[in-house]
PDB file of C-alpha atoms in Angstrom:
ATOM      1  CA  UNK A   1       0.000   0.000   0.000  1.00 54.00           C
ATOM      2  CA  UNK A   2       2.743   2.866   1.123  1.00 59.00           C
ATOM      3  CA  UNK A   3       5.044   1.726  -0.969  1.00 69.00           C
ATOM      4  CA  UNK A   4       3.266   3.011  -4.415  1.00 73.00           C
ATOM      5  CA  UNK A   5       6.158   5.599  -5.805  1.00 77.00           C
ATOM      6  CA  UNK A   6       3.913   6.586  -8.095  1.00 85.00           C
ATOM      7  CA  UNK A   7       1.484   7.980  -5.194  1.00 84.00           C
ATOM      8  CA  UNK A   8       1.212  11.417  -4.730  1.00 85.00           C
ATOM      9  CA  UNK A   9       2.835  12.876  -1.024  1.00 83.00           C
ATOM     10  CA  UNK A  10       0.215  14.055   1.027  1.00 83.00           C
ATOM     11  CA  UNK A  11      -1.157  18.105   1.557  1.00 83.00           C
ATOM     12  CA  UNK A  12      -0.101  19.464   3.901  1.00 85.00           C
ATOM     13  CA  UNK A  13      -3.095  21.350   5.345  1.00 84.00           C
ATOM     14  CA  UNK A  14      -2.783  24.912   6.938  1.00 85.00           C
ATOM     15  CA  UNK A  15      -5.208  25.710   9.573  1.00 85.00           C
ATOM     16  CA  UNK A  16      -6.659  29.142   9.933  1.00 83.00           C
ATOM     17  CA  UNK A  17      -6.035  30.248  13.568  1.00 81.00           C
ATOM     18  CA  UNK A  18      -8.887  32.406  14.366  1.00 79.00           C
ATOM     19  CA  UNK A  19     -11.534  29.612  12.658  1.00 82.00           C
ATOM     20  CA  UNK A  20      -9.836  26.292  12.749  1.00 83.00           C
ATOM     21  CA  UNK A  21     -10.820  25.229   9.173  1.00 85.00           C
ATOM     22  CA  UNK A  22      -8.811  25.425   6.250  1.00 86.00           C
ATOM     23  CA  UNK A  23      -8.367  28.962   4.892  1.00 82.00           C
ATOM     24  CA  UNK A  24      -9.768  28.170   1.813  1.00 84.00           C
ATOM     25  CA  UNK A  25     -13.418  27.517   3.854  1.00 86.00           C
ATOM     26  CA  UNK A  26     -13.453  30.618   5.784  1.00 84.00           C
ATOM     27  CA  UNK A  27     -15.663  32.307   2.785  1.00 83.00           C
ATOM     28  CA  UNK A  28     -18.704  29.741   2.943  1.00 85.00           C
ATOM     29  CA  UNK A  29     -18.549  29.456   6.587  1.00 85.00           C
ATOM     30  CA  UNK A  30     -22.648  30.121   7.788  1.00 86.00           C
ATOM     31  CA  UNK A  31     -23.086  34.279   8.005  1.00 83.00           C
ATOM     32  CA  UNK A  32     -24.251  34.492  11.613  1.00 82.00           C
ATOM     33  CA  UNK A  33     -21.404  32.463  13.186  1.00 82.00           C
ATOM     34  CA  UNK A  34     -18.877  33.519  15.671  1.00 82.00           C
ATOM     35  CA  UNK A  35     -16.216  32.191  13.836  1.00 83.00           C
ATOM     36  CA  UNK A  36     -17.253  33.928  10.333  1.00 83.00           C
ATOM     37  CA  UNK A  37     -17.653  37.189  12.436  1.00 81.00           C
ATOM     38  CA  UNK A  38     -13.723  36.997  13.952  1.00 81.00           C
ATOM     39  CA  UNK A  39     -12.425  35.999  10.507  1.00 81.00           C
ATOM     40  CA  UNK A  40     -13.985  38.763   8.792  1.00 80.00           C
ATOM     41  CA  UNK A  41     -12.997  41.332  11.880  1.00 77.00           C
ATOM     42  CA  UNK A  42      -9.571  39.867  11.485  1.00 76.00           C
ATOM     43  CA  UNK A  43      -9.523  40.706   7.532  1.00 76.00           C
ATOM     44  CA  UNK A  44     -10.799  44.143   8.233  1.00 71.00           C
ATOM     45  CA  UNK A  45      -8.091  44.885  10.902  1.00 66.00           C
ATOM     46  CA  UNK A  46      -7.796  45.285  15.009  1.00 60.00           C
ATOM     47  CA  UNK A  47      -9.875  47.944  15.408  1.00 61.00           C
ATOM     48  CA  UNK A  48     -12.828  45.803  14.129  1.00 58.00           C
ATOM     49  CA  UNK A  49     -12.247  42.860  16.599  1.00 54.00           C
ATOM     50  CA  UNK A  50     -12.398  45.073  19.105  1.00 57.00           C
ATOM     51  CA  UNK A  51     -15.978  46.237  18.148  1.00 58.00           C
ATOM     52  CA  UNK A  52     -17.682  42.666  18.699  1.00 58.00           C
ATOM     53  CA  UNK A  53     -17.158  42.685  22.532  1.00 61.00           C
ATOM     54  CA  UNK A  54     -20.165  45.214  23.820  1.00 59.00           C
ATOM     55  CA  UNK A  55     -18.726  48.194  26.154  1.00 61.00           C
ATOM     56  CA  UNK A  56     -20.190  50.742  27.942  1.00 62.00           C
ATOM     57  CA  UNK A  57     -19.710  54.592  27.986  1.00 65.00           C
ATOM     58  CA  UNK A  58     -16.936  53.598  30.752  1.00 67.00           C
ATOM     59  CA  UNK A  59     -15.334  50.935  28.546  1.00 62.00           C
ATOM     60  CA  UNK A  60     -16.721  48.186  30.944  1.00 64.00           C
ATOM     61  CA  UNK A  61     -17.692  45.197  28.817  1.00 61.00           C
ATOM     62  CA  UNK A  62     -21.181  44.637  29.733  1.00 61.00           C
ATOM     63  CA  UNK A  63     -23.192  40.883  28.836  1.00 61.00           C
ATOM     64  CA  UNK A  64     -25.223  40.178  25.391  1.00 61.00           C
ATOM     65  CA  UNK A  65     -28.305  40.775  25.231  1.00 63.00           C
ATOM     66  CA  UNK A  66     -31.146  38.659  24.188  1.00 67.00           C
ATOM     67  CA  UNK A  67     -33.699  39.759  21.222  1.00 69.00           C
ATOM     68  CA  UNK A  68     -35.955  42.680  23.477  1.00 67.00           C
ATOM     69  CA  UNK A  69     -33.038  44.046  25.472  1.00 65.00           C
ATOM     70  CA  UNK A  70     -33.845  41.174  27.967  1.00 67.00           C
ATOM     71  CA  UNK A  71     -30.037  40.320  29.293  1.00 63.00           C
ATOM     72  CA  UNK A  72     -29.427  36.605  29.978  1.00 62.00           C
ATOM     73  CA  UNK A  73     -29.171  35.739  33.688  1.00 64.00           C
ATOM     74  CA  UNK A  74     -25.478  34.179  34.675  1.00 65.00           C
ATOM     75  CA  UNK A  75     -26.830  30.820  37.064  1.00 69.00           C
ATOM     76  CA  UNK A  76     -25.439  30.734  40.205  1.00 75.00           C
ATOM     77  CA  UNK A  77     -23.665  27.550  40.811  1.00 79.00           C
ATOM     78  CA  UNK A  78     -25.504  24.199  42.129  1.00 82.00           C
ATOM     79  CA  UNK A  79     -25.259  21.165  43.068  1.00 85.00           C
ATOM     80  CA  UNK A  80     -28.210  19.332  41.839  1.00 86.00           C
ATOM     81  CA  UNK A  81     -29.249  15.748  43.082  1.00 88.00           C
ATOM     82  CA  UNK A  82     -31.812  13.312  40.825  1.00 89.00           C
ATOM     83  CA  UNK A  83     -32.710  10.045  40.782  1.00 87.00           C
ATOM     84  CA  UNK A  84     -34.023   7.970  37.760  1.00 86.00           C
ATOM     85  CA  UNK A  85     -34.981   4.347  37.499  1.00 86.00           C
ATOM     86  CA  UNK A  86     -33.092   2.211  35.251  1.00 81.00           C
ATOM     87  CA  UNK A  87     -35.104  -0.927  35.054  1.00 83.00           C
ATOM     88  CA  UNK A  88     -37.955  -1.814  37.452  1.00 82.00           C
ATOM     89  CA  UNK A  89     -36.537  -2.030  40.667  1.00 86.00           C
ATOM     90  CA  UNK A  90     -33.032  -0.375  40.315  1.00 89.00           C
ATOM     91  CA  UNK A  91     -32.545   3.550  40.437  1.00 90.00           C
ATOM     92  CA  UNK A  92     -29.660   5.381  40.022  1.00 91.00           C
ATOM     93  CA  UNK A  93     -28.861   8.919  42.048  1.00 90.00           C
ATOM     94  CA  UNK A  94     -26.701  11.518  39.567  1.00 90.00           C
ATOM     95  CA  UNK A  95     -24.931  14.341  41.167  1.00 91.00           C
ATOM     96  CA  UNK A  96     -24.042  17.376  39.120  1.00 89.00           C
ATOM     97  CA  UNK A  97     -22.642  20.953  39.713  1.00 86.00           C
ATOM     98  CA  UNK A  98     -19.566  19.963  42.350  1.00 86.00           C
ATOM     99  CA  UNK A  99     -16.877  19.992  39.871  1.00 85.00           C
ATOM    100  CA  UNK A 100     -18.410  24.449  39.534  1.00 83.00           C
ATOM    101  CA  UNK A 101     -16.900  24.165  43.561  1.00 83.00           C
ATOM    102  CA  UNK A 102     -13.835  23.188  42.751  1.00 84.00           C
ATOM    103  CA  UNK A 103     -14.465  19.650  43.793  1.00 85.00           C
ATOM    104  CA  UNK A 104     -12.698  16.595  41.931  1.00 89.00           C
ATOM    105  CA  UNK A 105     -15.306  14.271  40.774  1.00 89.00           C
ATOM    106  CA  UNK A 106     -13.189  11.445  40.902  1.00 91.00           C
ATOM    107  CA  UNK A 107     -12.724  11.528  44.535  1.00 91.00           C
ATOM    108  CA  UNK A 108     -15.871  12.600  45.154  1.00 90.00           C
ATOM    109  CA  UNK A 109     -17.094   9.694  42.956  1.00 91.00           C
ATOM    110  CA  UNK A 110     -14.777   6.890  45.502  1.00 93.00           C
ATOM    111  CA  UNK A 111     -15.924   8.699  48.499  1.00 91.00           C
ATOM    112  CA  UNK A 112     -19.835   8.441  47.666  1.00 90.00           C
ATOM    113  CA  UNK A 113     -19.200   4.511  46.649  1.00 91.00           C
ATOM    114  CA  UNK A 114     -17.157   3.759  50.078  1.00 91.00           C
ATOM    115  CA  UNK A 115     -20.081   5.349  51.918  1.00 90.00           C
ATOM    116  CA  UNK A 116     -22.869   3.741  50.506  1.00 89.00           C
ATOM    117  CA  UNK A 117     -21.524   0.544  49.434  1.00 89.00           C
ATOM    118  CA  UNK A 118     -22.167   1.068  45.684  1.00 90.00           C
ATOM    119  CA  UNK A 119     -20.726   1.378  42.172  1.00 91.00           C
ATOM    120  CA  UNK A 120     -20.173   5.359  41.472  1.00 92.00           C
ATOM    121  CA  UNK A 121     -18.920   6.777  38.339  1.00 91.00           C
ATOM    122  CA  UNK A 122     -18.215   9.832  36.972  1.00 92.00           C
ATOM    123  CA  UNK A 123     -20.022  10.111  33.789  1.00 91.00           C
ATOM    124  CA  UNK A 124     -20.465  12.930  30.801  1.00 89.00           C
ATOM    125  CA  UNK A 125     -23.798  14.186  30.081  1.00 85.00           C
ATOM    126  CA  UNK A 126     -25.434  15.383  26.610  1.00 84.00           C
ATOM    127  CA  UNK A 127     -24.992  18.648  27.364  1.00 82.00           C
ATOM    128  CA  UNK A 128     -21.093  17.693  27.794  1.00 82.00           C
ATOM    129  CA  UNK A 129     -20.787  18.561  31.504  1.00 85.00           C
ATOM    130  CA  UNK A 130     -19.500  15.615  34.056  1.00 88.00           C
ATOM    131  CA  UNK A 131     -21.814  13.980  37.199  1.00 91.00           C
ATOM    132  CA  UNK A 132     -21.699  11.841  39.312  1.00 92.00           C
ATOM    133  CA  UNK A 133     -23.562   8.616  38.816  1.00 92.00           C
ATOM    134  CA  UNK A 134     -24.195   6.214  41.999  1.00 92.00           C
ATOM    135  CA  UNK A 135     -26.125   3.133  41.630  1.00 91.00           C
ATOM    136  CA  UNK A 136     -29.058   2.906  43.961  1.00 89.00           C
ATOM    137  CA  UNK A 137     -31.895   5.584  45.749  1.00 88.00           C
ATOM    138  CA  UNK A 138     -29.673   8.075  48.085  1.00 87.00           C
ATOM    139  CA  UNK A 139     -31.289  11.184  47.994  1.00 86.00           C
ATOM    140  CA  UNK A 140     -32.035  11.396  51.909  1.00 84.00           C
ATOM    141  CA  UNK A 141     -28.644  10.640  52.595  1.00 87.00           C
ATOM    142  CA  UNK A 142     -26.387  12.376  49.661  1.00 88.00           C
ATOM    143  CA  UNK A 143     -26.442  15.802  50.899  1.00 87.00           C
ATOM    144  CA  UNK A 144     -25.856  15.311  54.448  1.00 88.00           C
ATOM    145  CA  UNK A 145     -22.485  13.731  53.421  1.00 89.00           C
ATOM    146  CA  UNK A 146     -21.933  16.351  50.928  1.00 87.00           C
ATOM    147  CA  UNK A 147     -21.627  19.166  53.095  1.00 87.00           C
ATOM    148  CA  UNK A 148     -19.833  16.696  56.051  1.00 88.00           C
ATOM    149  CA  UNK A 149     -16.854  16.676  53.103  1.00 87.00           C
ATOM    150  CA  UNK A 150     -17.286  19.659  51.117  1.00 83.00           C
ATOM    151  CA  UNK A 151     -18.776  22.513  53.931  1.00 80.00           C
ATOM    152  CA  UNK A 152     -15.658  24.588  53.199  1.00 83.00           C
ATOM    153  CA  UNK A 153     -16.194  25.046  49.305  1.00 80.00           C
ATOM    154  CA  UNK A 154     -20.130  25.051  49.863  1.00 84.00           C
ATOM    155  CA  UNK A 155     -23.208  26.148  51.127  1.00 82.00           C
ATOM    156  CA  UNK A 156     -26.669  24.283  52.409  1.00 82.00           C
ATOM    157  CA  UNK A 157     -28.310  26.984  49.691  1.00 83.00           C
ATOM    158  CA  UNK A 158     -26.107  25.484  46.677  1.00 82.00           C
ATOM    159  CA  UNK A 159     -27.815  21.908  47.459  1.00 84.00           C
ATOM    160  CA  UNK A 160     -31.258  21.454  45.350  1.00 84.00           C
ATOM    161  CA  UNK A 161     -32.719  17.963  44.044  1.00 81.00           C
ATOM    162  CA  UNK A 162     -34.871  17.372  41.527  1.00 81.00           C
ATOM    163  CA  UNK A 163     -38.374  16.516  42.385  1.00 72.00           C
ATOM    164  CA  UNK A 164     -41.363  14.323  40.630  1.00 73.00           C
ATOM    165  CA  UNK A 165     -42.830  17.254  39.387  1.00 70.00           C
ATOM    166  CA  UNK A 166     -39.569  17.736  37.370  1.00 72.00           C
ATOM    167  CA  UNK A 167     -38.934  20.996  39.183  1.00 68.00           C
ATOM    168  CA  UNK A 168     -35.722  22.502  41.124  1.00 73.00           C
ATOM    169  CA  UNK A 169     -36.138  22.662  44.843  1.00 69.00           C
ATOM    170  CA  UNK A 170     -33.654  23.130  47.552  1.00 72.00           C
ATOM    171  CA  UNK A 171     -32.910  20.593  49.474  1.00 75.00           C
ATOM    172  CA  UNK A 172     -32.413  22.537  53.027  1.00 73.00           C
ATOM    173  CA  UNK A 173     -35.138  24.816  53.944  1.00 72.00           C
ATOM    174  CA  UNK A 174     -33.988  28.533  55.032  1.00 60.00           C
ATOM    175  CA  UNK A 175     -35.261  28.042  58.231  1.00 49.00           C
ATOM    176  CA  UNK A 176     -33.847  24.934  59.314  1.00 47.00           C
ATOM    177  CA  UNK A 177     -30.267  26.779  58.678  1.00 44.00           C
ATOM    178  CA  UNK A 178     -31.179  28.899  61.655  1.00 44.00           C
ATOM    179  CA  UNK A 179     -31.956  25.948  64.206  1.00 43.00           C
ATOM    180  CA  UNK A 180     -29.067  23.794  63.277  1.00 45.00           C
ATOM    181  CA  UNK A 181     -26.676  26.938  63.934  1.00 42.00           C
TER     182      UNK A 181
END
């Protein structure tokens, strides 16, 4: 196979830096993309890139806004517990948000299996982000040993499970904050 000498060598392909295709492609990349709208800055000059970040009169950079001038709320970190069933009997409890604490999911992930005697993994989600998955219904217990391990990095506020209704609640009430303290 390699050792046709009649085979011509292979490209080699330069790669745009501010797109990451080919040069060649940067024309029929779509209109309204981000990377179309750097390249084109970037053939137009500095002074151009430097008009796609918003400012205000002070020169702070202030957040996009969506279509009505509504601006798009940042969300405050969480940790969020669910559970789901896998077959009939079986459920599995996912845990995602520590790793926005600063928490290593990994040992996080050995911890929560030591304690409750059951296979925990740290898995990716569709939306790309990384839980923790622990085999078996531990939704009473799961946030009391979260904040026994992880009460310096967060808060009884930053805990919230996922209900039956499908809804965010928090886990620990405002007032039972005050009575524990």
């Amino acid at each position: 196979m390699g050792d046709d000498p009649e085979a011509p060598p292979p490209k080699a392909v330069a790669y745009d830096p501010t797109t990451g295709v080919p040069a060649e492609f940067n024309e029929f990349l779509p209109k309204d993309s981000e990377e179309y709208k750097k390249w084109k800055a970037f053939q137009d000059g500095p002074e151009a890139i430097e008009k796609l970040t918003l400012k205000d009169k002070q020169g702070n950079e202030i957040e996009k806004q969506l279509p009505g001038g509504k601006v798009k709320k940042k969300q405050k970190a969480m940790v969020m517990i669910e559970t789901s069933t896998r077959s009939k009997k079986k459920s599995i409890t996912s845990v995602s948000g520590l790793s926005d604490f600063g928490i290593k999911l990994a040992d996080a992930s050995k911890i929560f299996g030591k304690k409750f005697a059951a296979g925990s993994s740290v898995t990716k989600t569709a939306s790309g982000t990384e839980q923790i998955e622990i085999q078996g219904d531990f939704m009473a217990d799961l946030p009391d040993l979260i904040m026994k391990n992880y009460a310096k990095n967060l808060t009884k506020a930053n805990i919230f499970y996922m209900g039956e209704d499908k809804k965010k609640h928090m886990f620990y009430d405002s007032e039972s904050d005050e009575d524990e303290d």
